[in-house]
Every structure is written in structure tokens, then in C-alpha cells.
């Protein structure tokens, strides 16, 4: 079993507490590029995992958030994901882990940030619940104080924990 951390770094302006919209009613689909650790084949399609789904691992070895059979070597792999308690705040300047990944037989190569994120206005507590940062930036206006809010220089890193 290998543990990975999905980490976020960004420049926030007039917003704070950036995190994925990830609830039972609206689960975030974490999208990744993966590689089989047995044959080192990179899967040709991105995969999506949500932390609320559970799939049975063959051989009655429990369940996981994602179960995958490599089309090259036929090896079965699995991963379980859990959100950390972290949110990215305006004060953060370093990488902040937002997701823990327990992987068996899979290397997580790249995160693709498809889906909605949320943040809060720094001085107004205005809720921004439909932030898309797949292009690496987001801009809006906080109607409570007529100030521009933004998230720029969004970077993602997957590291072994």
C-alpha cells in the first residue's frame, strides 16, 4: 500500500477557505491520470473517484473508493480516498494537503481539477460555491463590498506521504 497526498497551492485575493464542494448530496469527482505499478502502463483515459462510492475488491478483501483492472497485465488495483480537514486559506503560502489516497497497485500521476470548489469572502463571509479552477484561475466580484475576488496561480502536486 502506498499513501499519496494531493496538495494545493494558490494565490488568493479577498477570499479564503478554498476547498472542493464535496458532500454526500454533491460529491466531488476527483479526476486523475494513473499508472499501473506492475507493468508501468499509463491508463489511456483519466479516471474519476468520489469518496462516497464504495466498490468491492475481488477475493472479499473489503472495499475501496476505486477498483481498477489493468488492460495490459490484468492486475487488479484499488484506491481509497479521504478528505483531509484542511482548507486553503489566504495566509497559506506553502502546499496544503487536501486529499489522502491509499493506493494498491496504482501510481497517481496527475490531478485534473474538474468540478466545483468553494471559498468564503475574506471580510464579508460571502459564500462562493460554484468556483471552477480547471484553467488555473477564477475571478468574481463580492457583491457585499463590491471588491474583486480571485484565485490565481493554482498548482497541484501529488506526493508520497
PDB file of C-alpha atoms in Angstrom:
ATOM      1  CA  UNK A   1       0.000   0.000   0.000  1.00  0.00           C
ATOM      2  CA  UNK A   2       1.261   3.445  -0.956  1.00  0.00           C
ATOM      3  CA  UNK A   3      -0.114   6.632   0.567  1.00  0.00           C
ATOM      4  CA  UNK A   4      -0.305   9.736  -1.587  1.00  0.00           C
ATOM      5  CA  UNK A   5      -1.279  13.297  -0.721  1.00  0.00           C
ATOM      6  CA  UNK A   6      -2.984  15.614  -3.182  1.00  0.00           C
ATOM      7  CA  UNK A   7      -1.684  19.098  -2.369  1.00  0.00           C
ATOM      8  CA  UNK A   8      -2.885  22.546  -3.414  1.00  0.00           C
ATOM      9  CA  UNK A   9      -1.082  25.856  -3.722  1.00  0.00           C
ATOM     10  CA  UNK A  10      -2.671  29.102  -4.977  1.00  0.00           C
ATOM     11  CA  UNK A  11      -2.729  32.866  -4.684  1.00  0.00           C
ATOM     12  CA  UNK A  12      -5.986  34.060  -3.077  1.00  0.00           C
ATOM     13  CA  UNK A  13      -7.268  37.629  -3.179  1.00  0.00           C
ATOM     14  CA  UNK A  14     -10.165  38.686  -0.904  1.00  0.00           C
ATOM     15  CA  UNK A  15     -11.290  35.048  -0.441  1.00  0.00           C
ATOM     16  CA  UNK A  16     -10.192  32.288   1.902  1.00  0.00           C
ATOM     17  CA  UNK A  17     -11.004  28.679   2.880  1.00  0.00           C
ATOM     18  CA  UNK A  18     -10.755  27.222  -0.637  1.00  0.00           C
ATOM     19  CA  UNK A  19     -11.830  23.579  -0.872  1.00  0.00           C
ATOM     20  CA  UNK A  20     -13.746  21.216  -3.179  1.00  0.00           C
ATOM     21  CA  UNK A  21     -17.544  21.127  -2.958  1.00  0.00           C
ATOM     22  CA  UNK A  22     -17.645  17.560  -1.628  1.00  0.00           C
ATOM     23  CA  UNK A  23     -20.769  16.411   0.209  1.00  0.00           C
ATOM     24  CA  UNK A  24     -22.929  13.291   0.137  1.00  0.00           C
ATOM     25  CA  UNK A  25     -25.524  15.230  -1.885  1.00  0.00           C
ATOM     26  CA  UNK A  26     -22.918  16.758  -4.206  1.00  0.00           C
ATOM     27  CA  UNK A  27     -19.802  14.558  -4.262  1.00  0.00           C
ATOM     28  CA  UNK A  28     -16.646  15.893  -5.912  1.00  0.00           C
ATOM     29  CA  UNK A  29     -15.340  13.629  -8.662  1.00  0.00           C
ATOM     30  CA  UNK A  30     -11.557  13.665  -8.185  1.00  0.00           C
ATOM     31  CA  UNK A  31     -10.084  13.098 -11.654  1.00  0.00           C
ATOM     32  CA  UNK A  32      -6.615  11.622 -12.128  1.00  0.00           C
ATOM     33  CA  UNK A  33      -4.211  10.163 -14.636  1.00  0.00           C
ATOM     34  CA  UNK A  34      -2.962   6.823 -13.260  1.00  0.00           C
ATOM     35  CA  UNK A  35      -0.275   4.244 -13.970  1.00  0.00           C
ATOM     36  CA  UNK A  36      -0.256   0.508 -13.170  1.00  0.00           C
ATOM     37  CA  UNK A  37       2.668  -0.234 -10.841  1.00  0.00           C
ATOM     38  CA  UNK A  38       3.021  -3.814 -12.082  1.00  0.00           C
ATOM     39  CA  UNK A  39       3.532  -3.210 -15.818  1.00  0.00           C
ATOM     40  CA  UNK A  40       4.082   0.597 -15.719  1.00  0.00           C
ATOM     41  CA  UNK A  41       1.360   1.261 -18.302  1.00  0.00           C
ATOM     42  CA  UNK A  42      -0.257   4.685 -18.068  1.00  0.00           C
ATOM     43  CA  UNK A  43      -4.025   4.290 -18.370  1.00  0.00           C
ATOM     44  CA  UNK A  44      -5.174   5.941 -21.613  1.00  0.00           C
ATOM     45  CA  UNK A  45      -8.222   7.600 -20.017  1.00  0.00           C
ATOM     46  CA  UNK A  46      -8.486   9.771 -16.936  1.00  0.00           C
ATOM     47  CA  UNK A  47     -10.314   8.154 -14.021  1.00  0.00           C
ATOM     48  CA  UNK A  48     -12.737   9.752 -11.569  1.00  0.00           C
ATOM     49  CA  UNK A  49     -13.096   8.789  -7.916  1.00  0.00           C
ATOM     50  CA  UNK A  50     -15.586  10.049  -5.391  1.00  0.00           C
ATOM     51  CA  UNK A  51     -15.071   9.363  -1.722  1.00  0.00           C
ATOM     52  CA  UNK A  52     -18.670   8.339  -1.030  1.00  0.00           C
ATOM     53  CA  UNK A  53     -18.795   5.430  -3.514  1.00  0.00           C
ATOM     54  CA  UNK A  54     -17.558   2.036  -2.386  1.00  0.00           C
ATOM     55  CA  UNK A  55     -16.643  -0.832  -4.716  1.00  0.00           C
ATOM     56  CA  UNK A  56     -15.972  -4.408  -3.702  1.00  0.00           C
ATOM     57  CA  UNK A  57     -12.439  -5.705  -4.117  1.00  0.00           C
ATOM     58  CA  UNK A  58     -12.444  -9.214  -5.595  1.00  0.00           C
ATOM     59  CA  UNK A  59     -11.468 -12.026  -3.260  1.00  0.00           C
ATOM     60  CA  UNK A  60     -13.560 -10.450  -0.478  1.00  0.00           C
ATOM     61  CA  UNK A  61     -10.710  -8.189   0.644  1.00  0.00           C
ATOM     62  CA  UNK A  62     -13.045  -5.362   1.602  1.00  0.00           C
ATOM     63  CA  UNK A  63     -13.998  -2.348  -0.443  1.00  0.00           C
ATOM     64  CA  UNK A  64     -12.393   0.753  -1.940  1.00  0.00           C
ATOM     65  CA  UNK A  65     -13.345   4.076  -3.488  1.00  0.00           C
ATOM     66  CA  UNK A  66     -11.973   2.845  -6.832  1.00  0.00           C
ATOM     67  CA  UNK A  67     -11.173  -0.613  -8.227  1.00  0.00           C
ATOM     68  CA  UNK A  68      -9.249  -0.941 -11.496  1.00  0.00           C
ATOM     69  CA  UNK A  69      -8.091  -3.839 -13.657  1.00  0.00           C
ATOM     70  CA  UNK A  70      -5.163  -3.003 -15.940  1.00  0.00           C
ATOM     71  CA  UNK A  71      -5.972  -3.866 -19.539  1.00  0.00           C
ATOM     72  CA  UNK A  72      -2.312  -4.725 -20.224  1.00  0.00           C
ATOM     73  CA  UNK A  73      -1.328  -7.027 -17.334  1.00  0.00           C
ATOM     74  CA  UNK A  74      -4.841  -7.721 -15.918  1.00  0.00           C
ATOM     75  CA  UNK A  75      -3.659  -6.880 -12.391  1.00  0.00           C
ATOM     76  CA  UNK A  76      -6.418  -5.612 -10.086  1.00  0.00           C
ATOM     77  CA  UNK A  77      -5.623  -2.421  -8.206  1.00  0.00           C
ATOM     78  CA  UNK A  78      -7.576  -0.254  -5.814  1.00  0.00           C
ATOM     79  CA  UNK A  79      -7.560   3.098  -4.074  1.00  0.00           C
ATOM     80  CA  UNK A  80      -9.402   4.648  -1.161  1.00  0.00           C
ATOM     81  CA  UNK A  81      -9.598   8.414  -0.773  1.00  0.00           C
ATOM     82  CA  UNK A  82     -10.321  10.613   2.240  1.00  0.00           C
ATOM     83  CA  UNK A  83     -10.524  14.390   2.522  1.00  0.00           C
ATOM     84  CA  UNK A  84      -8.172  15.981   4.991  1.00  0.00           C
ATOM     85  CA  UNK A  85      -9.564  18.556   7.394  1.00  0.00           C
ATOM     86  CA  UNK A  86      -7.503  21.234   5.620  1.00  0.00           C
ATOM     87  CA  UNK A  87      -8.810  24.156   3.610  1.00  0.00           C
ATOM     88  CA  UNK A  88      -6.526  26.532   1.719  1.00  0.00           C
ATOM     89  CA  UNK A  89      -6.538  29.926   3.443  1.00  0.00           C
ATOM     90  CA  UNK A  90      -5.339  33.309   2.268  1.00  0.00           C
ATOM     91  CA  UNK A  91      -2.447  33.063   4.753  1.00  0.00           C
ATOM     92  CA  UNK A  92      -1.160  29.774   3.285  1.00  0.00           C
ATOM     93  CA  UNK A  93       1.962  30.140   1.172  1.00  0.00           C
ATOM     94  CA  UNK A  94       3.057  26.505   1.104  1.00  0.00           C
ATOM     95  CA  UNK A  95       1.485  23.320  -0.253  1.00  0.00           C
ATOM     96  CA  UNK A  96      -1.617  22.254   1.694  1.00  0.00           C
ATOM     97  CA  UNK A  97      -2.751  18.584   1.529  1.00  0.00           C
ATOM     98  CA  UNK A  98      -6.471  18.329   0.784  1.00  0.00           C
ATOM     99  CA  UNK A  99      -6.823  14.615  -0.051  1.00  0.00           C
ATOM    100  CA  UNK A 100      -5.253  11.391   1.236  1.00  0.00           C
ATOM    101  CA  UNK A 101      -5.046   8.455  -1.168  1.00  0.00           C
ATOM    102  CA  UNK A 102      -4.379   4.847  -0.107  1.00  0.00           C
ATOM    103  CA  UNK A 103      -3.310   3.074  -3.295  1.00  0.00           C
ATOM    104  CA  UNK A 104      -2.592  -0.567  -4.070  1.00  0.00           C
ATOM    105  CA  UNK A 105      -1.080  -1.238  -7.487  1.00  0.00           C
ATOM    106  CA  UNK A 106      -1.651   2.281  -8.856  1.00  0.00           C
ATOM    107  CA  UNK A 107       0.548   5.356  -9.106  1.00  0.00           C
ATOM    108  CA  UNK A 108      -1.313   8.651  -9.274  1.00  0.00           C
ATOM    109  CA  UNK A 109       0.442  10.729 -11.942  1.00  0.00           C
ATOM    110  CA  UNK A 110      -1.627  13.905 -12.290  1.00  0.00           C
ATOM    111  CA  UNK A 111      -4.732  15.557 -10.823  1.00  0.00           C
ATOM    112  CA  UNK A 112      -7.191  17.241 -13.194  1.00  0.00           C
ATOM    113  CA  UNK A 113      -9.295  19.784 -11.220  1.00  0.00           C
ATOM    114  CA  UNK A 114     -12.674  19.250 -12.887  1.00  0.00           C
ATOM    115  CA  UNK A 115     -15.551  20.131 -10.597  1.00  0.00           C
ATOM    116  CA  UNK A 116     -16.719  22.876  -8.302  1.00  0.00           C
ATOM    117  CA  UNK A 117     -14.808  24.446  -5.446  1.00  0.00           C
ATOM    118  CA  UNK A 118     -15.976  26.821  -2.751  1.00  0.00           C
ATOM    119  CA  UNK A 119     -14.468  29.709  -0.812  1.00  0.00           C
ATOM    120  CA  UNK A 120     -15.574  32.493   1.525  1.00  0.00           C
ATOM    121  CA  UNK A 121     -15.205  36.258   1.153  1.00  0.00           C
ATOM    122  CA  UNK A 122     -12.333  37.417   3.353  1.00  0.00           C
ATOM    123  CA  UNK A 123     -14.038  40.399   5.010  1.00  0.00           C
ATOM    124  CA  UNK A 124     -17.687  39.691   4.165  1.00  0.00           C
ATOM    125  CA  UNK A 125     -18.084  35.913   4.630  1.00  0.00           C
ATOM    126  CA  UNK A 126     -19.863  35.837   1.245  1.00  0.00           C
ATOM    127  CA  UNK A 127     -20.121  32.221   0.129  1.00  0.00           C
ATOM    128  CA  UNK A 128     -18.783  31.396  -3.334  1.00  0.00           C
ATOM    129  CA  UNK A 129     -19.959  27.827  -4.031  1.00  0.00           C
ATOM    130  CA  UNK A 130     -19.527  27.468  -7.783  1.00  0.00           C
ATOM    131  CA  UNK A 131     -15.844  28.162  -8.380  1.00  0.00           C
ATOM    132  CA  UNK A 132     -14.241  26.477 -11.394  1.00  0.00           C
ATOM    133  CA  UNK A 133     -10.442  26.476 -11.308  1.00  0.00           C
ATOM    134  CA  UNK A 134      -9.704  23.948 -14.049  1.00  0.00           C
ATOM    135  CA  UNK A 135      -7.990  26.742 -16.040  1.00  0.00           C
ATOM    136  CA  UNK A 136      -5.805  27.650 -13.050  1.00  0.00           C
ATOM    137  CA  UNK A 137      -7.613  30.875 -12.152  1.00  0.00           C
ATOM    138  CA  UNK A 138     -11.001  32.347 -11.181  1.00  0.00           C
ATOM    139  CA  UNK A 139     -12.287  35.906 -10.876  1.00  0.00           C
ATOM    140  CA  UNK A 140     -15.526  37.356  -9.482  1.00  0.00           C
ATOM    141  CA  UNK A 141     -16.877  40.325  -7.515  1.00  0.00           C
ATOM    142  CA  UNK A 142     -18.036  40.202  -3.904  1.00  0.00           C
ATOM    143  CA  UNK A 143     -21.409  41.982  -4.073  1.00  0.00           C
ATOM    144  CA  UNK A 144     -21.355  42.839  -0.360  1.00  0.00           C
ATOM    145  CA  UNK A 145     -18.377  45.200  -0.681  1.00  0.00           C
ATOM    146  CA  UNK A 146     -18.025  45.494  -4.486  1.00  0.00           C
ATOM    147  CA  UNK A 147     -14.430  44.171  -4.292  1.00  0.00           C
ATOM    148  CA  UNK A 148     -12.836  41.893  -6.857  1.00  0.00           C
ATOM    149  CA  UNK A 149     -12.094  38.393  -5.578  1.00  0.00           C
ATOM    150  CA  UNK A 150      -9.756  35.983  -7.302  1.00  0.00           C
ATOM    151  CA  UNK A 151      -7.897  32.711  -7.159  1.00  0.00           C
ATOM    152  CA  UNK A 152      -4.799  32.587  -9.369  1.00  0.00           C
ATOM    153  CA  UNK A 153      -1.631  30.568  -9.861  1.00  0.00           C
ATOM    154  CA  UNK A 154      -3.419  27.345  -8.876  1.00  0.00           C
ATOM    155  CA  UNK A 155      -0.985  24.422  -8.723  1.00  0.00           C
ATOM    156  CA  UNK A 156      -1.475  20.788  -7.799  1.00  0.00           C
ATOM    157  CA  UNK A 157       1.038  18.235  -6.576  1.00  0.00           C
ATOM    158  CA  UNK A 158       0.742  14.546  -5.805  1.00  0.00           C
ATOM    159  CA  UNK A 159       3.376  13.300  -3.378  1.00  0.00           C
ATOM    160  CA  UNK A 160       4.005  10.186  -1.355  1.00  0.00           C
ATOM    161  CA  UNK A 161       3.183  10.730   2.291  1.00  0.00           C
TER     162      UNK A 161
END
